[in-house]
PDB file of C-alpha atoms in Angstrom:
ATOM      1  CA  MET A   1       1.744   9.078  11.986  1.00 75.00           C
ATOM      2  CA  ILE A   2       0.009  12.732  13.038  1.00 80.00           C
ATOM      3  CA  THR A   3       3.629  13.686  14.626  1.00 82.00           C
ATOM      4  CA  GLY A   4       4.745  13.129  11.709  1.00 80.00           C
ATOM      5  CA  LEU A   5       1.793  15.324   9.609  1.00 78.00           C
ATOM      6  CA  LEU A   6       2.478  18.119  12.248  1.00 79.00           C
ATOM      7  CA  ASN A   7       6.472  18.530  11.188  1.00 79.00           C
ATOM      8  CA  ASN A   8       6.436  17.798   7.699  1.00 77.00           C
ATOM      9  CA  ALA A   9       3.843  20.617   8.197  1.00 75.00           C
ATOM     10  CA  GLY A  10       6.725  22.784   9.620  1.00 77.00           C
ATOM     11  CA  TRP A  11       4.983  22.345  13.010  1.00 79.00           C
ATOM     12  CA  HIS A  12       7.736  20.833  15.548  1.00 82.00           C
ATOM     13  CA  VAL A  13       6.494  18.909  18.121  1.00 82.00           C
ATOM     14  CA  ASN A  14       7.388  16.533  19.436  1.00 84.00           C
ATOM     15  CA  HIS A  15       4.826  12.795  19.861  1.00 81.00           C
ATOM     16  CA  LYS A  16       5.023  12.797  23.213  1.00 85.00           C
ATOM     17  CA  ARG A  17       3.450  16.914  23.284  1.00 85.00           C
ATOM     18  CA  VAL A  18       0.702  15.301  20.780  1.00 83.00           C
ATOM     19  CA  GLU A  19      -0.310  12.234  22.284  1.00 85.00           C
ATOM     20  CA  ARG A  20      -1.093  14.368  25.672  1.00 84.00           C
ATOM     21  CA  ILE A  21      -3.881  16.357  23.392  1.00 83.00           C
ATOM     22  CA  TRP A  22      -4.619  13.984  21.599  1.00 80.00           C
ATOM     23  CA  ARG A  23      -5.853  11.987  25.162  1.00 81.00           C
ATOM     24  CA  ARG A  24      -7.124  15.629  26.191  1.00 80.00           C
ATOM     25  CA  GLU A  25      -8.931  15.790  23.089  1.00 77.00           C
ATOM     26  CA  GLY A  26     -10.585  12.087  23.736  1.00 75.00           C
ATOM     27  CA  LEU A  27      -9.115  10.551  20.820  1.00 76.00           C
ATOM     28  CA  LYS A  28      -8.637   6.962  20.376  1.00 68.00           C
ATOM     29  CA  VAL A  29      -4.933   5.842  20.391  1.00 54.00           C
ATOM     30  CA  PRO A  30      -4.637   3.100  19.170  1.00 55.00           C
ATOM     31  CA  ARG A  31      -3.273   0.677  20.948  1.00 61.00           C
ATOM     32  CA  LYS A  32      -0.136  -0.680  20.255  1.00 57.00           C
ATOM     33  CA  GLN A  33       0.289  -4.529  18.416  1.00 54.00           C
ATOM     34  CA  ALA A  34       2.539  -7.761  19.566  1.00 55.00           C
ATOM     35  CA  LYS A  35       5.637  -7.744  17.639  1.00 50.00           C
ATOM     36  CA  LYS A  36       6.316 -11.130  15.387  1.00 48.00           C
ATOM     37  CA  GLY A  37       9.142 -13.059  14.855  1.00 46.00           C
ATOM     38  CA  ARG A  38      10.060 -14.512  12.008  1.00 45.00           C
ATOM     39  CA  LEU A  39       9.413 -18.473  10.534  1.00 44.00           C
ATOM     40  CA  TRP A  40      12.286 -20.301  10.618  1.00 43.00           C
ATOM     41  CA  LEU A  41      12.730 -23.840   9.237  1.00 44.00           C
ATOM     42  CA  ASN A  42      14.952 -26.776  10.461  1.00 44.00           C
ATOM     43  CA  ASP A  43      18.129 -25.703   9.109  1.00 44.00           C
ATOM     44  CA  GLY A  44      17.874 -22.574  10.076  1.00 42.00           C
ATOM     45  CA  SER A  45      16.967 -20.798   7.540  1.00 41.00           C
ATOM     46  CA  CYS A  46      14.246 -17.762   7.051  1.00 41.00           C
ATOM     47  CA  VAL A  47      11.100 -18.469   5.049  1.00 50.00           C
ATOM     48  CA  ARG A  48      10.540 -14.605   4.976  1.00 60.00           C
ATOM     49  CA  LEU A  49      11.730 -12.697   1.904  1.00 71.00           C
ATOM     50  CA  ARG A  50      12.315  -9.410   2.607  1.00 80.00           C
ATOM     51  CA  PRO A  51      12.683  -6.906   0.099  1.00 84.00           C
ATOM     52  CA  GLU A  52      16.331  -5.284   0.384  1.00 88.00           C
ATOM     53  CA  ARG A  53      16.032  -2.025  -1.989  1.00 91.00           C
ATOM     54  CA  PRO A  54      13.633  -0.316  -4.719  1.00 93.00           C
ATOM     55  CA  ASN A  55      11.451  -2.856  -7.644  1.00 92.00           C
ATOM     56  CA  HIS A  56      12.918  -5.981  -4.969  1.00 92.00           C
ATOM     57  CA  VAL A  57       9.798  -7.614  -3.997  1.00 90.00           C
ATOM     58  CA  TRP A  58       6.271  -6.155  -5.108  1.00 91.00           C
ATOM     59  CA  SER A  59       3.249  -7.908  -3.058  1.00 90.00           C
ATOM     60  CA  TYR A  60      -0.714  -7.829  -4.423  1.00 91.00           C
ATOM     61  CA  ASP A  61      -3.821  -8.423  -2.655  1.00 90.00           C
ATOM     62  CA  PHE A  62      -7.219  -7.844  -3.327  1.00 92.00           C
ATOM     63  CA  VAL A  63      -9.586  -6.345  -0.660  1.00 94.00           C
ATOM     64  CA  GLN A  64     -13.690  -6.317  -0.342  1.00 95.00           C
ATOM     65  CA  ASP A  65     -16.096  -3.760  -0.225  1.00 96.00           C
ATOM     66  CA  ARG A  66     -19.278  -2.789  -1.311  1.00 96.00           C
ATOM     67  CA  THR A  67     -21.402   0.401  -3.055  1.00 95.00           C
ATOM     68  CA  HIS A  68     -23.744   2.300  -1.760  1.00 95.00           C
ATOM     69  CA  ASP A  69     -26.565  -0.080  -3.692  1.00 95.00           C
ATOM     70  CA  GLY A  70     -25.175  -2.991  -1.631  1.00 95.00           C
ATOM     71  CA  ARG A  71     -22.873  -3.863  -4.940  1.00 96.00           C
ATOM     72  CA  LEU A  72     -19.398  -5.892  -4.625  1.00 97.00           C
ATOM     73  CA  PHE A  73     -16.538  -4.688  -5.818  1.00 97.00           C
ATOM     74  CA  ARG A  74     -12.591  -5.731  -5.525  1.00 96.00           C
ATOM     75  CA  THR A  75      -9.633  -3.867  -5.602  1.00 97.00           C
ATOM     76  CA  LEU A  76      -6.248  -4.859  -6.911  1.00 95.00           C
ATOM     77  CA  ASN A  77      -3.315  -3.593  -4.434  1.00 95.00           C
ATOM     78  CA  ILE A  78      -0.176  -3.604  -5.725  1.00 95.00           C
ATOM     79  CA  ILE A  79       2.256  -2.274  -3.535  1.00 94.00           C
ATOM     80  CA  ASP A  80       7.063  -1.411  -3.473  1.00 94.00           C
ATOM     81  CA  GLU A  81       7.860  -3.394  -0.248  1.00 91.00           C
ATOM     82  CA  PHE A  82      11.231  -1.523   0.099  1.00 92.00           C
ATOM     83  CA  THR A  83       9.332   2.017  -0.765  1.00 91.00           C
ATOM     84  CA  LYS A  84       6.169   1.773   0.595  1.00 91.00           C
ATOM     85  CA  GLU A  85       4.837   3.006  -2.299  1.00 94.00           C
ATOM     86  CA  ALA A  86       1.445   1.898  -3.192  1.00 95.00           C
ATOM     87  CA  LEU A  87       1.833   1.670  -6.587  1.00 96.00           C
ATOM     88  CA  VAL A  88      -1.828   0.730  -8.064  1.00 96.00           C
ATOM     89  CA  ILE A  89      -4.842   0.112  -6.901  1.00 97.00           C
ATOM     90  CA  ARG A  90      -7.482  -1.091  -9.653  1.00 97.00           C
ATOM     91  CA  VAL A  91     -10.995  -1.450  -8.369  1.00 97.00           C
ATOM     92  CA  LYS A  92     -13.328  -3.166 -11.043  1.00 97.00           C
ATOM     93  CA  ARG A  93     -16.620  -5.677  -9.838  1.00 96.00           C
ATOM     94  CA  LYS A  94     -14.494  -8.562 -10.824  1.00 94.00           C
ATOM     95  CA  LEU A  95     -10.939  -8.976 -11.133  1.00 91.00           C
ATOM     96  CA  ASN A  96      -9.641 -11.699 -13.102  1.00 88.00           C
ATOM     97  CA  SER A  97      -6.230 -13.482 -13.749  1.00 86.00           C
ATOM     98  CA  THR A  98      -6.519 -11.225 -17.578  1.00 88.00           C
ATOM     99  CA  ASN A  99      -6.724  -7.394 -14.415  1.00 91.00           C
ATOM    100  CA  VAL A 100      -3.975  -8.891 -12.216  1.00 90.00           C
ATOM    101  CA  VAL A 101      -1.640  -9.131 -15.899  1.00 90.00           C
ATOM    102  CA  ASP A 102      -3.009  -6.068 -17.496  1.00 93.00           C
ATOM    103  CA  ALA A 103      -1.867  -4.358 -14.084  1.00 94.00           C
ATOM    104  CA  LEU A 104       1.845  -5.836 -14.035  1.00 92.00           C
ATOM    105  CA  THR A 105       2.292  -5.493 -17.117  1.00 91.00           C
ATOM    106  CA  ASP A 106       1.241  -1.466 -17.163  1.00 93.00           C
ATOM    107  CA  LEU A 107       4.096  -1.610 -14.080  1.00 93.00           C
ATOM    108  CA  PHE A 108       7.149  -3.588 -15.812  1.00 91.00           C
ATOM    109  CA  ILE A 109       6.520  -0.743 -18.794  1.00 90.00           C
ATOM    110  CA  LEU A 110       6.823   2.516 -16.187  1.00 91.00           C
ATOM    111  CA  ARG A 111       9.601   0.846 -13.732  1.00 91.00           C
ATOM    112  CA  GLY A 112      10.460  -2.864 -15.481  1.00 89.00           C
ATOM    113  CA  PRO A 113      10.022  -6.130 -13.468  1.00 88.00           C
ATOM    114  CA  PRO A 114      10.495  -6.558 -10.208  1.00 91.00           C
ATOM    115  CA  ASP A 115      13.277  -9.071  -8.585  1.00 89.00           C
ATOM    116  CA  TYR A 116      10.081 -11.126  -6.879  1.00 87.00           C
ATOM    117  CA  ILE A 117       6.409 -10.554  -6.697  1.00 87.00           C
ATOM    118  CA  ARG A 118       4.425 -11.486  -3.593  1.00 85.00           C
ATOM    119  CA  SER A 119       0.953 -13.103  -3.865  1.00 81.00           C
ATOM    120  CA  ASP A 120      -1.574 -15.227  -2.239  1.00 71.00           C
ATOM    121  CA  ASN A 121      -1.177 -19.635  -3.330  1.00 57.00           C
ATOM    122  CA  ALA A 122      -4.911 -19.362  -2.563  1.00 50.00           C
ATOM    123  CA  GLU A 123      -5.644 -16.921  -5.329  1.00 54.00           C
ATOM    124  CA  PHE A 124      -7.704 -18.676  -7.885  1.00 51.00           C
ATOM    125  CA  ILE A 125      -5.522 -16.741 -10.675  1.00 61.00           C
ATOM    126  CA  ALA A 126      -2.329 -17.938  -9.236  1.00 65.00           C
ATOM    127  CA  LYS A 127      -1.188 -20.328 -11.705  1.00 72.00           C
ATOM    128  CA  LYS A 128      -1.776 -18.484 -14.800  1.00 76.00           C
ATOM    129  CA  VAL A 129      -0.964 -14.972 -13.584  1.00 80.00           C
ATOM    130  CA  ARG A 130       2.642 -17.187 -11.975  1.00 77.00           C
ATOM    131  CA  ALA A 131       2.922 -18.421 -15.636  1.00 78.00           C
ATOM    132  CA  TRP A 132       3.412 -14.914 -16.927  1.00 81.00           C
ATOM    133  CA  ILE A 133       5.292 -13.792 -14.320  1.00 81.00           C
ATOM    134  CA  GLY A 134       8.082 -16.377 -14.614  1.00 77.00           C
ATOM    135  CA  ALA A 135       7.308 -16.132 -19.261  1.00 78.00           C
ATOM    136  CA  VAL A 136       8.806 -12.133 -18.144  1.00 77.00           C
ATOM    137  CA  GLY A 137      11.850 -12.468 -16.397  1.00 74.00           C
ATOM    138  CA  ALA A 138      10.641 -12.122 -12.788  1.00 79.00           C
ATOM    139  CA  LYS A 139      10.079 -15.021  -9.288  1.00 77.00           C
ATOM    140  CA  THR A 140       7.346 -14.994  -7.937  1.00 73.00           C
ATOM    141  CA  ALA A 141       6.636 -15.897  -3.852  1.00 70.00           C
ATOM    142  CA  PHE A 142       3.569 -17.112  -2.875  1.00 58.00           C
ATOM    143  CA  ILE A 143       1.983 -17.623   1.120  1.00 55.00           C
ATOM    144  CA  GLU A 144       0.641 -20.876   2.008  1.00 52.00           C
ATOM    145  CA  PRO A 145      -3.272 -21.019   2.727  1.00 50.00           C
ATOM    146  CA  GLY A 146      -3.767 -19.713   6.187  1.00 48.00           C
ATOM    147  CA  SER A 147      -0.019 -17.484   6.887  1.00 48.00           C
ATOM    148  CA  PRO A 148      -1.313 -13.622   6.695  1.00 46.00           C
ATOM    149  CA  TRP A 149       1.922 -12.785   8.055  1.00 44.00           C
ATOM    150  CA  GLU A 150       3.863 -14.399   5.363  1.00 51.00           C
ATOM    151  CA  ASN A 151       2.383 -10.578   3.872  1.00 58.00           C
ATOM    152  CA  GLY A 152       3.125  -8.476   6.244  1.00 68.00           C
ATOM    153  CA  TYR A 153       3.482  -5.682   4.295  1.00 79.00           C
ATOM    154  CA  CYS A 154       0.519  -6.278   2.187  1.00 82.00           C
ATOM    155  CA  GLU A 155      -1.752  -7.439   4.930  1.00 84.00           C
ATOM    156  CA  SER A 156      -0.514  -3.562   6.866  1.00 86.00           C
ATOM    157  CA  PHE A 157      -1.294  -1.497   3.942  1.00 90.00           C
ATOM    158  CA  ASN A 158      -4.271  -3.192   3.015  1.00 91.00           C
ATOM    159  CA  ALA A 159      -5.902  -2.485   7.006  1.00 91.00           C
ATOM    160  CA  ARG A 160      -4.367   1.373   6.320  1.00 91.00           C
ATOM    161  CA  PHE A 161      -6.631   1.193   3.115  1.00 94.00           C
ATOM    162  CA  ARG A 162      -9.647   0.287   4.784  1.00 93.00           C
ATOM    163  CA  ASP A 163      -8.939   1.935   8.058  1.00 92.00           C
ATOM    164  CA  GLU A 164      -8.511   5.171   6.541  1.00 92.00           C
ATOM    165  CA  LEU A 165     -10.442   4.869   3.151  1.00 94.00           C
ATOM    166  CA  LEU A 166     -12.946   2.959   3.288  1.00 94.00           C
ATOM    167  CA  ASN A 167     -14.217   2.192   6.368  1.00 93.00           C
ATOM    168  CA  GLY A 168     -15.523   5.657   6.693  1.00 91.00           C
ATOM    169  CA  GLU A 169     -16.660   6.555   2.631  1.00 92.00           C
ATOM    170  CA  VAL A 170     -19.793   5.939   0.861  1.00 94.00           C
ATOM    171  CA  PHE A 171     -19.460   5.447  -2.721  1.00 95.00           C
ATOM    172  CA  TYR A 172     -22.314   5.724  -4.576  1.00 95.00           C
ATOM    173  CA  SER A 173     -21.664   4.599  -7.433  1.00 96.00           C
ATOM    174  CA  LEU A 174     -18.312   2.523  -9.212  1.00 96.00           C
ATOM    175  CA  ARG A 175     -16.816   5.561 -10.849  1.00 96.00           C
ATOM    176  CA  GLU A 176     -17.306   7.461  -7.201  1.00 96.00           C
ATOM    177  CA  ALA A 177     -15.078   5.089  -6.016  1.00 96.00           C
ATOM    178  CA  GLN A 178     -12.247   4.505  -8.110  1.00 97.00           C
ATOM    179  CA  ILE A 179     -12.025   8.417  -8.380  1.00 96.00           C
ATOM    180  CA  LEU A 180     -11.811   8.254  -4.425  1.00 96.00           C
ATOM    181  CA  ILE A 181      -9.594   5.349  -3.894  1.00 96.00           C
ATOM    182  CA  GLU A 182      -6.939   6.604  -6.629  1.00 97.00           C
ATOM    183  CA  ARG A 183      -7.103  10.452  -4.528  1.00 96.00           C
ATOM    184  CA  TRP A 184      -6.191   8.314  -1.724  1.00 95.00           C
ATOM    185  CA  ARG A 185      -3.840   6.761  -3.310  1.00 95.00           C
ATOM    186  CA  ARG A 186      -1.397   9.963  -4.474  1.00 94.00           C
ATOM    187  CA  HIS A 187      -2.035  10.859  -0.584  1.00 93.00           C
ATOM    188  CA  TYR A 188      -0.961   8.186   0.957  1.00 93.00           C
ATOM    189  CA  ASN A 189       1.951   8.317  -2.138  1.00 93.00           C
ATOM    190  CA  THR A 190       3.018  11.826  -1.640  1.00 92.00           C
ATOM    191  CA  VAL A 191       1.701  13.264   1.928  1.00 89.00           C
ATOM    192  CA  ARG A 192       1.187  10.993   4.290  1.00 87.00           C
ATOM    193  CA  PRO A 193       3.953   9.787   6.633  1.00 84.00           C
ATOM    194  CA  HIS A 194       5.382   6.323   7.152  1.00 80.00           C
ATOM    195  CA  SER A 195       6.818   5.394  10.423  1.00 75.00           C
ATOM    196  CA  ALA A 196       9.242   2.988   8.929  1.00 73.00           C
ATOM    197  CA  LEU A 197      10.286   5.668   6.506  1.00 76.00           C
ATOM    198  CA  GLY A 198      11.555   7.816   8.807  1.00 78.00           C
ATOM    199  CA  TYR A 199       7.482   9.707   9.323  1.00 77.00           C
ATOM    200  CA  ARG A 200       8.563  10.577   5.633  1.00 84.00           C
ATOM    201  CA  PRO A 201       5.868   9.499   2.376  1.00 82.00           C
ATOM    202  CA  PRO A 202       7.213   6.761   0.046  1.00 84.00           C
ATOM    203  CA  THR A 203       7.120   9.478  -2.225  1.00 80.00           C
ATOM    204  CA  PRO A 204       7.332  13.162  -1.297  1.00 80.00           C
ATOM    205  CA  GLU A 205       5.990  15.907  -3.666  1.00 69.00           C
ATOM    206  CA  THR A 206       8.598  18.125  -4.621  1.00 59.00           C
ATOM    207  CA  PHE A 207       7.997  21.918  -5.701  1.00 50.00           C
ATOM    208  CA  VAL A 208      10.703  23.748  -7.479  1.00 47.00           C
ATOM    209  CA  PRO A 209      10.708  27.003  -6.597  1.00 51.00           C
ATOM    210  CA  ILE A 210       9.554  30.441  -8.861  1.00 51.00           C
ATOM    211  CA  ASP A 211      13.204  31.875  -8.632  1.00 53.00           C
ATOM    212  CA  GLN A 212      14.680  28.578  -9.700  1.00 51.00           C
ATOM    213  CA  ARG A 213      12.939  27.749 -12.886  1.00 51.00           C
ATOM    214  CA  PRO A 214      14.036  28.176 -16.251  1.00 54.00           C
ATOM    215  CA  THR A 215      13.943  31.637 -17.956  1.00 54.00           C
ATOM    216  CA  MET A 216      12.491  31.331 -21.600  1.00 51.00           C
ATOM    217  CA  HIS A 217      14.846  34.540 -24.066  1.00 50.00           C
TER     218      HIS A 217
END
């Protein structure tokens, strides 16, 4: 990721040089994780629904944290599994089925409904949200309890969200958490490189040079 950030900023270096500097400075090098295989059924079919295009599969999940006073808050994270874009992160003390439907409704208005929405089948809101999703023309792809690898995209996002923001910030109020989390989401989408995207961000910012901007006559 650091190599991608440097290259995107104009520093043309390879990952081996960055790794040498990383080790020399005593920084932590992430350990390589074991690869996970797909889950196959007896008939030879795969239970893994893999995203094939933007708006094909969205995932939503919840993450819990605390403000400085010890009070809990939760975030509703919705991502596009194909583009890796964090579509929305809602931050509230409590989240229920109405909050999920509201967030999805806003996204549907902006982007249209996806083909599938993946979520945890064990969530208490699953039945109510499932009925609503079916009514608007999308399909649900639920995850079996105790099988988080079936939602690897959202699990991976949640891990980065916690490692890169939640574990390093003290939120003195819910409003501060909302502002900083939204700022991180925008950075995640527009600046942070993703290895699965060739070390480019999901929705990089574009700038029009001054001499190419339309002029007033």
